[in-house]
Amino acid sequence: MSEAILRLDAIRKSYNPGKPNEVKVLDGAAISVAAGEMVALVAPSGAGKSTLLHISGLLDTPDSGKVVLAGREMGGLSDRKRTEARRREVGFVYQFHHLLPEFSALENVVLPQLANGVPRAEAMARGRELLDKVGVAPRADHRPAELSGGEQQRVAFCRALANKPRLLLADEPTGNLDPGTSGLVFEALTLLVRGTGLAALIATHNLELAAKMDRVVRLEAGKVVAG
Ligand code: ADP
């Protein structure tokens, strides 16, 4: 069994705890995602998928339970250390691409690398290589508004992987696309993930895509259960 890149242990999370409008979202959720593994997270809207992804990616903290990322427990870290760990280890993709509208596709993949101290020439080379892998290299100089939905999302994958994270978290990455485009975009994602040793946790409503991953899990009553 490969090394676990993400491990969640007994995670509990409520919104508005102790108040009349308290929402208990996660209630002892546990999951482990190994290096090189693609796991589909399937659950109805409101079940807590985004909450689980945010906690996994250190964007939110659990009320209790452990988050272990690349072998390190994240619980005791300062905000600065958590931010550092997130920048270094985690890539995010959302349902909507969130690309910077005033920059080209290539610049969108280059900028996060520059922010992490990668020299410009190296960042540009990696950006082009990633865009080429997913077939968007001919659109490298286009701004997001000049790209199709599928192209925008493929650029968003490249951006998420630009800094070679160990964990990719995706929240409905094909939710906004028609079925044909979803399939192509998913293939691009698979291509980027396979062979890199990246662990990927991907929330999706698309059961056909979920079935193509290594494993399917569901969120049920705040717990992760095998799909
Ligand atoms: P999913 O991604 O599966 O749709 P979410 O994790 O977004 O589910 O939300 C789980 C539940 O928590 C929902 O009932 C949602 O309304 C509630 N929720 C999410 N974020 C907040 C928040 N900031 N404050 C209060 N309730 C929230």
PDB file of C-alpha atoms and ligand atoms in Angstrom:
ATOM      1  CA  MET A   1       0.000   0.000   0.000  1.00  0.00           C
ATOM      2  CA  SER A   2       1.384   3.430  -0.927  1.00  0.00           C
ATOM      3  CA  GLU A   3       1.965   6.142   1.627  1.00  0.00           C
ATOM      4  CA  ALA A   4      -1.189   7.997   2.751  1.00  0.00           C
ATOM      5  CA  ILE A   5      -0.989  11.592   1.586  1.00  0.00           C
ATOM      6  CA  LEU A   6      -4.249  12.603   3.225  1.00  0.00           C
ATOM      7  CA  ARG A   7      -5.623  11.079   6.392  1.00  0.00           C
ATOM      8  CA  LEU A   8      -8.683  12.348   8.213  1.00  0.00           C
ATOM      9  CA  ASP A   9      -9.457  10.806  11.564  1.00  0.00           C
ATOM     10  CA  ALA A  10     -12.726  11.190  13.509  1.00  0.00           C
ATOM     11  CA  ILE A  11     -13.480  14.610  12.057  1.00  0.00           C
ATOM     12  CA  ARG A  12     -16.385  16.521  13.541  1.00  0.00           C
ATOM     13  CA  LYS A  13     -17.643  19.831  12.225  1.00  0.00           C
ATOM     14  CA  SER A  14     -20.754  21.880  12.988  1.00  0.00           C
ATOM     15  CA  TYR A  15     -21.741  25.313  11.820  1.00  0.00           C
ATOM     16  CA  ASN A  16     -23.165  27.649  14.484  1.00  0.00           C
ATOM     17  CA  PRO A  17     -22.372  25.177  17.293  1.00  0.00           C
ATOM     18  CA  GLY A  18     -24.559  25.452  20.371  1.00  0.00           C
ATOM     19  CA  LYS A  19     -27.029  27.778  18.633  1.00  0.00           C
ATOM     20  CA  PRO A  20     -30.610  26.909  17.623  1.00  0.00           C
ATOM     21  CA  ASN A  21     -29.539  26.962  13.980  1.00  0.00           C
ATOM     22  CA  GLU A  22     -26.632  24.530  14.529  1.00  0.00           C
ATOM     23  CA  VAL A  23     -25.887  22.326  11.504  1.00  0.00           C
ATOM     24  CA  LYS A  24     -23.902  19.166  12.257  1.00  0.00           C
ATOM     25  CA  VAL A  25     -22.117  18.384   9.032  1.00  0.00           C
ATOM     26  CA  LEU A  26     -19.326  15.918   9.814  1.00  0.00           C
ATOM     27  CA  ASP A  27     -19.704  13.458  12.643  1.00  0.00           C
ATOM     28  CA  GLY A  28     -16.649  11.237  12.907  1.00  0.00           C
ATOM     29  CA  ALA A  29     -15.632  11.329   9.243  1.00  0.00           C
ATOM     30  CA  ALA A  30     -12.491   9.339   8.417  1.00  0.00           C
ATOM     31  CA  ILE A  31     -10.720   8.720   5.135  1.00  0.00           C
ATOM     32  CA  SER A  32      -7.279   7.971   3.838  1.00  0.00           C
ATOM     33  CA  VAL A  33      -6.088   8.723   0.304  1.00  0.00           C
ATOM     34  CA  ALA A  34      -2.826   7.160  -0.831  1.00  0.00           C
ATOM     35  CA  ALA A  35      -0.190   8.532  -3.181  1.00  0.00           C
ATOM     36  CA  GLY A  36      -1.275   7.805  -6.749  1.00  0.00           C
ATOM     37  CA  GLU A  37      -4.879   7.133  -5.784  1.00  0.00           C
ATOM     38  CA  MET A  38      -7.961   8.858  -7.255  1.00  0.00           C
ATOM     39  CA  VAL A  39     -10.968   8.712  -4.943  1.00  0.00           C
ATOM     40  CA  ALA A  40     -14.467   9.880  -5.885  1.00  0.00           C
ATOM     41  CA  LEU A  41     -16.532  11.513  -3.151  1.00  0.00           C
ATOM     42  CA  VAL A  42     -20.206  11.163  -3.986  1.00  0.00           C
ATOM     43  CA  ALA A  43     -23.078  12.549  -1.938  1.00  0.00           C
ATOM     44  CA  PRO A  44     -26.179  14.663  -2.406  1.00  0.00           C
ATOM     45  CA  SER A  45     -25.939  18.417  -2.219  1.00  0.00           C
ATOM     46  CA  GLY A  46     -25.723  19.623   1.377  1.00  0.00           C
ATOM     47  CA  ALA A  47     -24.181  16.388   2.686  1.00  0.00           C
ATOM     48  CA  GLY A  48     -20.887  18.103   3.526  1.00  0.00           C
ATOM     49  CA  LYS A  49     -18.602  17.435   0.556  1.00  0.00           C
ATOM     50  CA  SER A  50     -17.274  20.991   0.367  1.00  0.00           C
ATOM     51  CA  THR A  51     -16.783  21.076   4.129  1.00  0.00           C
ATOM     52  CA  LEU A  52     -14.786  17.842   3.983  1.00  0.00           C
ATOM     53  CA  LEU A  53     -12.663  19.157   1.098  1.00  0.00           C
ATOM     54  CA  HIS A  54     -12.032  22.490   2.840  1.00  0.00           C
ATOM     55  CA  ILE A  55     -10.916  20.722   6.001  1.00  0.00           C
ATOM     56  CA  SER A  56      -8.721  18.348   3.956  1.00  0.00           C
ATOM     57  CA  GLY A  57      -7.125  21.312   2.187  1.00  0.00           C
ATOM     58  CA  LEU A  58      -6.531  23.310   5.385  1.00  0.00           C
ATOM     59  CA  LEU A  59      -8.972  26.043   4.370  1.00  0.00           C
ATOM     60  CA  ASP A  60     -11.121  25.256   7.385  1.00  0.00           C
ATOM     61  CA  THR A  61     -10.466  23.591  10.731  1.00  0.00           C
ATOM     62  CA  PRO A  62     -12.495  20.771  12.279  1.00  0.00           C
ATOM     63  CA  ASP A  63     -14.094  21.082  15.723  1.00  0.00           C
ATOM     64  CA  SER A  64     -12.264  17.887  16.621  1.00  0.00           C
ATOM     65  CA  GLY A  65     -10.361  15.085  14.915  1.00  0.00           C
ATOM     66  CA  LYS A  66      -7.064  14.845  13.098  1.00  0.00           C
ATOM     67  CA  VAL A  67      -5.935  16.053   9.680  1.00  0.00           C
ATOM     68  CA  VAL A  68      -2.677  14.419   8.623  1.00  0.00           C
ATOM     69  CA  LEU A  69      -1.146  15.703   5.401  1.00  0.00           C
ATOM     70  CA  ALA A  70       1.893  13.967   3.929  1.00  0.00           C
ATOM     71  CA  GLY A  71       2.557  12.367   7.308  1.00  0.00           C
ATOM     72  CA  ARG A  72       2.320  15.600   9.321  1.00  0.00           C
ATOM     73  CA  GLU A  73      -0.444  16.323  11.781  1.00  0.00           C
ATOM     74  CA  MET A  74      -1.850  19.739  10.967  1.00  0.00           C
ATOM     75  CA  GLY A  75      -3.726  20.321  14.222  1.00  0.00           C
ATOM     76  CA  GLY A  76      -1.091  22.168  16.210  1.00  0.00           C
ATOM     77  CA  LEU A  77       0.249  24.384  13.428  1.00  0.00           C
ATOM     78  CA  SER A  78       0.126  28.171  13.460  1.00  0.00           C
ATOM     79  CA  ASP A  79      -1.928  29.891  10.736  1.00  0.00           C
ATOM     80  CA  ARG A  80       1.274  30.781   8.909  1.00  0.00           C
ATOM     81  CA  LYS A  81       2.510  27.178   8.917  1.00  0.00           C
ATOM     82  CA  ARG A  82      -0.880  25.913   7.773  1.00  0.00           C
ATOM     83  CA  THR A  83      -0.894  28.374   4.899  1.00  0.00           C
ATOM     84  CA  GLU A  84       2.619  27.273   3.964  1.00  0.00           C
ATOM     85  CA  ALA A  85       1.626  23.602   4.068  1.00  0.00           C
ATOM     86  CA  ARG A  86      -1.456  24.336   1.950  1.00  0.00           C
ATOM     87  CA  ARG A  87       0.573  26.230  -0.641  1.00  0.00           C
ATOM     88  CA  ARG A  88       3.168  23.516  -0.847  1.00  0.00           C
ATOM     89  CA  GLU A  89       1.074  20.355  -0.654  1.00  0.00           C
ATOM     90  CA  VAL A  90      -2.437  21.089  -1.945  1.00  0.00           C
ATOM     91  CA  GLY A  91      -3.992  21.996  -5.285  1.00  0.00           C
ATOM     92  CA  PHE A  92      -7.667  22.960  -5.570  1.00  0.00           C
ATOM     93  CA  VAL A  93     -10.127  22.836  -8.435  1.00  0.00           C
ATOM     94  CA  TYR A  94     -13.659  24.162  -8.105  1.00  0.00           C
ATOM     95  CA  GLN A  95     -16.826  23.825 -10.158  1.00  0.00           C
ATOM     96  CA  PHE A  96     -16.189  27.254 -11.658  1.00  0.00           C
ATOM     97  CA  HIS A  97     -12.670  27.804 -12.858  1.00  0.00           C
ATOM     98  CA  HIS A  98     -11.833  30.985 -10.849  1.00  0.00           C
ATOM     99  CA  LEU A  99      -9.093  31.858 -13.330  1.00  0.00           C
ATOM    100  CA  LEU A 100      -7.866  35.455 -13.206  1.00  0.00           C
ATOM    101  CA  PRO A 101      -9.772  37.126 -16.063  1.00  0.00           C
ATOM    102  CA  GLU A 102      -7.133  39.710 -16.988  1.00  0.00           C
ATOM    103  CA  PHE A 103      -4.355  37.149 -17.449  1.00  0.00           C
ATOM    104  CA  SER A 104      -3.767  34.594 -20.199  1.00  0.00           C
ATOM    105  CA  ALA A 105      -4.153  30.849 -19.707  1.00  0.00           C
ATOM    106  CA  LEU A 106      -0.373  30.474 -19.457  1.00  0.00           C
ATOM    107  CA  GLU A 107      -0.034  33.361 -16.998  1.00  0.00           C
ATOM    108  CA  ASN A 108      -2.714  31.785 -14.823  1.00  0.00           C
ATOM    109  CA  VAL A 109      -0.538  28.673 -14.545  1.00  0.00           C
ATOM    110  CA  VAL A 110       2.704  30.644 -14.145  1.00  0.00           C
ATOM    111  CA  LEU A 111       1.619  33.132 -11.443  1.00  0.00           C
ATOM    112  CA  PRO A 112       1.171  30.639  -8.571  1.00  0.00           C
ATOM    113  CA  GLN A 113       4.641  29.284  -9.316  1.00  0.00           C
ATOM    114  CA  LEU A 114       6.192  32.766  -9.175  1.00  0.00           C
ATOM    115  CA  ALA A 115       4.402  33.295  -5.853  1.00  0.00           C
ATOM    116  CA  ASN A 116       6.167  30.144  -4.623  1.00  0.00           C
ATOM    117  CA  GLY A 117       9.572  31.427  -5.732  1.00  0.00           C
ATOM    118  CA  VAL A 118       9.990  29.415  -8.953  1.00  0.00           C
ATOM    119  CA  PRO A 119      12.170  31.302 -11.477  1.00  0.00           C
ATOM    120  CA  ARG A 120      10.161  32.769 -14.369  1.00  0.00           C
ATOM    121  CA  ALA A 121      11.722  30.724 -17.180  1.00  0.00           C
ATOM    122  CA  GLU A 122      11.162  27.488 -15.292  1.00  0.00           C
ATOM    123  CA  ALA A 123       7.577  28.468 -14.421  1.00  0.00           C
ATOM    124  CA  MET A 124       6.842  29.279 -18.079  1.00  0.00           C
ATOM    125  CA  ALA A 125       8.298  25.965 -19.227  1.00  0.00           C
ATOM    126  CA  ARG A 126       6.256  24.006 -16.701  1.00  0.00           C
ATOM    127  CA  GLY A 127       3.133  26.002 -17.586  1.00  0.00           C
ATOM    128  CA  ARG A 128       3.518  25.211 -21.286  1.00  0.00           C
ATOM    129  CA  GLU A 129       4.206  21.563 -20.569  1.00  0.00           C
ATOM    130  CA  LEU A 130       1.043  21.238 -18.456  1.00  0.00           C
ATOM    131  CA  LEU A 131      -1.136  23.062 -20.983  1.00  0.00           C
ATOM    132  CA  ASP A 132       0.306  20.888 -23.728  1.00  0.00           C
ATOM    133  CA  LYS A 133      -0.528  17.709 -21.808  1.00  0.00           C
ATOM    134  CA  VAL A 134      -4.211  18.621 -21.673  1.00  0.00           C
ATOM    135  CA  GLY A 135      -4.345  19.957 -25.227  1.00  0.00           C
ATOM    136  CA  VAL A 136      -4.726  23.651 -24.398  1.00  0.00           C
ATOM    137  CA  ALA A 137      -1.237  24.780 -25.503  1.00  0.00           C
ATOM    138  CA  PRO A 138      -2.633  26.401 -28.687  1.00  0.00           C
ATOM    139  CA  ARG A 139      -4.778  28.617 -26.424  1.00  0.00           C
ATOM    140  CA  ALA A 140      -1.937  29.531 -24.033  1.00  0.00           C
ATOM    141  CA  ASP A 141      -2.134  33.241 -24.829  1.00  0.00           C
ATOM    142  CA  HIS A 142      -5.920  33.480 -24.629  1.00  0.00           C
ATOM    143  CA  ARG A 143      -7.696  35.008 -21.675  1.00  0.00           C
ATOM    144  CA  PRO A 144     -10.249  32.854 -19.825  1.00  0.00           C
ATOM    145  CA  ALA A 145     -13.214  34.636 -21.469  1.00  0.00           C
ATOM    146  CA  GLU A 146     -11.847  33.545 -24.861  1.00  0.00           C
ATOM    147  CA  LEU A 147     -11.816  29.860 -23.868  1.00  0.00           C
ATOM    148  CA  SER A 148     -14.611  27.279 -23.861  1.00  0.00           C
ATOM    149  CA  GLY A 149     -15.869  25.937 -20.513  1.00  0.00           C
ATOM    150  CA  GLY A 150     -13.921  22.711 -20.991  1.00  0.00           C
ATOM    151  CA  GLU A 151     -10.743  24.608 -21.873  1.00  0.00           C
ATOM    152  CA  GLN A 152     -11.139  26.898 -18.863  1.00  0.00           C
ATOM    153  CA  GLN A 153     -11.439  23.908 -16.569  1.00  0.00           C
ATOM    154  CA  ARG A 154      -8.411  22.180 -18.100  1.00  0.00           C
ATOM    155  CA  VAL A 155      -6.392  25.363 -17.469  1.00  0.00           C
ATOM    156  CA  ALA A 156      -7.694  25.360 -13.884  1.00  0.00           C
ATOM    157  CA  PHE A 157      -6.323  21.804 -13.455  1.00  0.00           C
ATOM    158  CA  CYS A 158      -2.948  22.919 -14.768  1.00  0.00           C
ATOM    159  CA  ARG A 159      -2.952  25.838 -12.352  1.00  0.00           C
ATOM    160  CA  ALA A 160      -3.852  23.544  -9.439  1.00  0.00           C
ATOM    161  CA  LEU A 161      -0.933  21.254 -10.298  1.00  0.00           C
ATOM    162  CA  ALA A 162       1.545  23.993 -11.208  1.00  0.00           C
ATOM    163  CA  ASN A 163       3.389  23.826  -7.884  1.00  0.00           C
ATOM    164  CA  LYS A 164       3.508  20.003  -7.856  1.00  0.00           C
ATOM    165  CA  PRO A 165       1.244  19.495  -4.859  1.00  0.00           C
ATOM    166  CA  ARG A 166       0.938  16.044  -3.293  1.00  0.00           C
ATOM    167  CA  LEU A 167      -2.831  16.308  -2.867  1.00  0.00           C
ATOM    168  CA  LEU A 168      -5.414  17.449  -5.404  1.00  0.00           C
ATOM    169  CA  LEU A 169      -8.865  18.376  -4.108  1.00  0.00           C
ATOM    170  CA  ALA A 170     -11.621  18.975  -6.631  1.00  0.00           C
ATOM    171  CA  ASP A 171     -15.162  20.118  -5.886  1.00  0.00           C
ATOM    172  CA  GLU A 172     -17.498  19.154  -8.758  1.00  0.00           C
ATOM    173  CA  PRO A 173     -14.827  19.907 -11.356  1.00  0.00           C
ATOM    174  CA  THR A 174     -17.113  18.927 -14.251  1.00  0.00           C
ATOM    175  CA  GLY A 175     -20.378  20.079 -12.635  1.00  0.00           C
ATOM    176  CA  ASN A 176     -20.698  23.020 -14.956  1.00  0.00           C
ATOM    177  CA  LEU A 177     -20.033  21.165 -18.217  1.00  0.00           C
ATOM    178  CA  ASP A 178     -22.169  19.196 -20.675  1.00  0.00           C
ATOM    179  CA  PRO A 179     -21.744  15.389 -20.528  1.00  0.00           C
ATOM    180  CA  GLY A 180     -19.445  15.106 -23.582  1.00  0.00           C
ATOM    181  CA  THR A 181     -17.150  17.868 -22.374  1.00  0.00           C
ATOM    182  CA  SER A 182     -17.180  16.411 -18.842  1.00  0.00           C
ATOM    183  CA  GLY A 183     -15.762  13.158 -20.175  1.00  0.00           C
ATOM    184  CA  LEU A 184     -12.947  14.926 -22.052  1.00  0.00           C
ATOM    185  CA  VAL A 185     -12.103  17.165 -19.125  1.00  0.00           C
ATOM    186  CA  PHE A 186     -12.049  14.186 -16.803  1.00  0.00           C
ATOM    187  CA  GLU A 187      -9.680  12.377 -19.164  1.00  0.00           C
ATOM    188  CA  ALA A 188      -7.382  15.399 -19.013  1.00  0.00           C
ATOM    189  CA  LEU A 189      -7.489  15.318 -15.243  1.00  0.00           C
ATOM    190  CA  THR A 190      -6.710  11.602 -15.180  1.00  0.00           C
ATOM    191  CA  LEU A 191      -3.779  12.179 -17.498  1.00  0.00           C
ATOM    192  CA  LEU A 192      -2.352  14.843 -15.197  1.00  0.00           C
ATOM    193  CA  VAL A 193      -2.853  12.797 -12.053  1.00  0.00           C
ATOM    194  CA  ARG A 194      -1.684   9.390 -13.288  1.00  0.00           C
ATOM    195  CA  GLY A 195       1.992   8.781 -13.072  1.00  0.00           C
ATOM    196  CA  THR A 196       2.661  11.744 -10.785  1.00  0.00           C
ATOM    197  CA  GLY A 197       2.019   9.972  -7.476  1.00  0.00           C
ATOM    198  CA  LEU A 198      -0.544  12.631  -6.653  1.00  0.00           C
ATOM    199  CA  ALA A 199      -3.393  11.714  -4.305  1.00  0.00           C
ATOM    200  CA  ALA A 200      -6.727  13.046  -5.578  1.00  0.00           C
ATOM    201  CA  LEU A 201     -10.054  13.417  -3.796  1.00  0.00           C
ATOM    202  CA  ILE A 202     -12.741  14.472  -6.235  1.00  0.00           C
ATOM    203  CA  ALA A 203     -16.317  15.355  -5.288  1.00  0.00           C
ATOM    204  CA  THR A 204     -18.684  14.636  -8.131  1.00  0.00           C
ATOM    205  CA  HIS A 205     -22.343  14.000  -8.889  1.00  0.00           C
ATOM    206  CA  ASN A 206     -21.351  12.187 -12.042  1.00  0.00           C
ATOM    207  CA  LEU A 207     -21.555   8.474 -11.238  1.00  0.00           C
ATOM    208  CA  GLU A 208     -20.112   7.466 -14.594  1.00  0.00           C
ATOM    209  CA  LEU A 209     -16.933   9.467 -13.871  1.00  0.00           C
ATOM    210  CA  ALA A 210     -16.882   8.293 -10.263  1.00  0.00           C
ATOM    211  CA  ALA A 211     -16.830   4.691 -11.468  1.00  0.00           C
ATOM    212  CA  LYS A 212     -13.640   5.399 -13.451  1.00  0.00           C
ATOM    213  CA  MET A 213     -11.712   6.332 -10.312  1.00  0.00           C
ATOM    214  CA  ASP A 214      -9.874   3.838  -8.081  1.00  0.00           C
ATOM    215  CA  ARG A 215     -12.459   3.996  -5.338  1.00  0.00           C
ATOM    216  CA  VAL A 216     -15.804   5.601  -4.571  1.00  0.00           C
ATOM    217  CA  VAL A 217     -16.781   6.835  -1.116  1.00  0.00           C
ATOM    218  CA  ARG A 218     -19.998   8.449   0.042  1.00  0.00           C
ATOM    219  CA  LEU A 219     -20.834  10.835   2.848  1.00  0.00           C
ATOM    220  CA  GLU A 220     -23.670   9.512   4.935  1.00  0.00           C
ATOM    221  CA  ALA A 221     -24.864  11.109   8.166  1.00  0.00           C
ATOM    222  CA  GLY A 222     -21.550  12.913   8.511  1.00  0.00           C
ATOM    223  CA  LYS A 223     -19.394   9.814   8.004  1.00  0.00           C
ATOM    224  CA  VAL A 224     -17.418   8.576   5.027  1.00  0.00           C
ATOM    225  CA  VAL A 225     -18.609   5.158   3.899  1.00  0.00           C
ATOM    226  CA  ALA A 226     -17.455   2.927   1.065  1.00  0.00           C
ATOM    227  CA  GLY A 227     -19.445   3.545  -2.122  1.00  0.00           C
TER     228      GLY A 227
HETATM  229  P1  ADP B   1     -22.051  19.925  -0.114  1.00  0.00           P
HETATM  230  O1  ADP B   1     -20.735  20.395  -0.609  1.00  0.00           O
HETATM  231  O2  ADP B   1     -22.165  18.434   0.000  1.00  0.00           O
HETATM  232  O3  ADP B   1     -23.203  20.503  -0.880  1.00  0.00           O
HETATM  233  P2  ADP B   1     -21.512  21.634   2.190  1.00  0.00           P
HETATM  234  O4  ADP B   1     -20.288  21.122   2.847  1.00  0.00           O
HETATM  235  O5  ADP B   1     -21.386  22.847   1.324  1.00  0.00           O
HETATM  236  O6  ADP B   1     -22.235  20.437   1.405  1.00  0.00           O
HETATM  237  O7  ADP B   1     -22.584  21.975   3.306  1.00  0.00           O
HETATM  238  C1  ADP B   1     -23.023  21.028   4.275  1.00  0.00           C
HETATM  239  C2  ADP B   1     -24.103  21.661   5.158  1.00  0.00           C
HETATM  240  O8  ADP B   1     -23.556  22.696   5.936  1.00  0.00           O
HETATM  241  C3  ADP B   1     -25.245  22.278   4.370  1.00  0.00           C
HETATM  242  O9  ADP B   1     -26.442  22.014   5.082  1.00  0.00           O
HETATM  243  C4  ADP B   1     -24.910  23.751   4.374  1.00  0.00           C
HETATM  244  O10 ADP B   1     -26.073  24.513   4.293  1.00  0.00           O
HETATM  245  C5  ADP B   1     -24.225  23.919   5.712  1.00  0.00           C
HETATM  246  N1  ADP B   1     -23.195  24.996   5.677  1.00  0.00           N
HETATM  247  C6  ADP B   1     -22.122  25.052   4.861  1.00  0.00           C
HETATM  248  N2  ADP B   1     -21.369  26.141   5.113  1.00  0.00           N
HETATM  249  C7  ADP B   1     -21.992  26.785   6.139  1.00  0.00           C
HETATM  250  C8  ADP B   1     -21.704  27.985   6.882  1.00  0.00           C
HETATM  251  N3  ADP B   1     -20.613  28.727   6.625  1.00  0.00           N
HETATM  252  N4  ADP B   1     -22.585  28.334   7.857  1.00  0.00           N
HETATM  253  C9  ADP B   1     -23.667  27.581   8.135  1.00  0.00           C
HETATM  254  N5  ADP B   1     -23.983  26.444   7.485  1.00  0.00           N
HETATM  255  C10 ADP B   1     -23.172  26.051   6.496  1.00  0.00           C
END
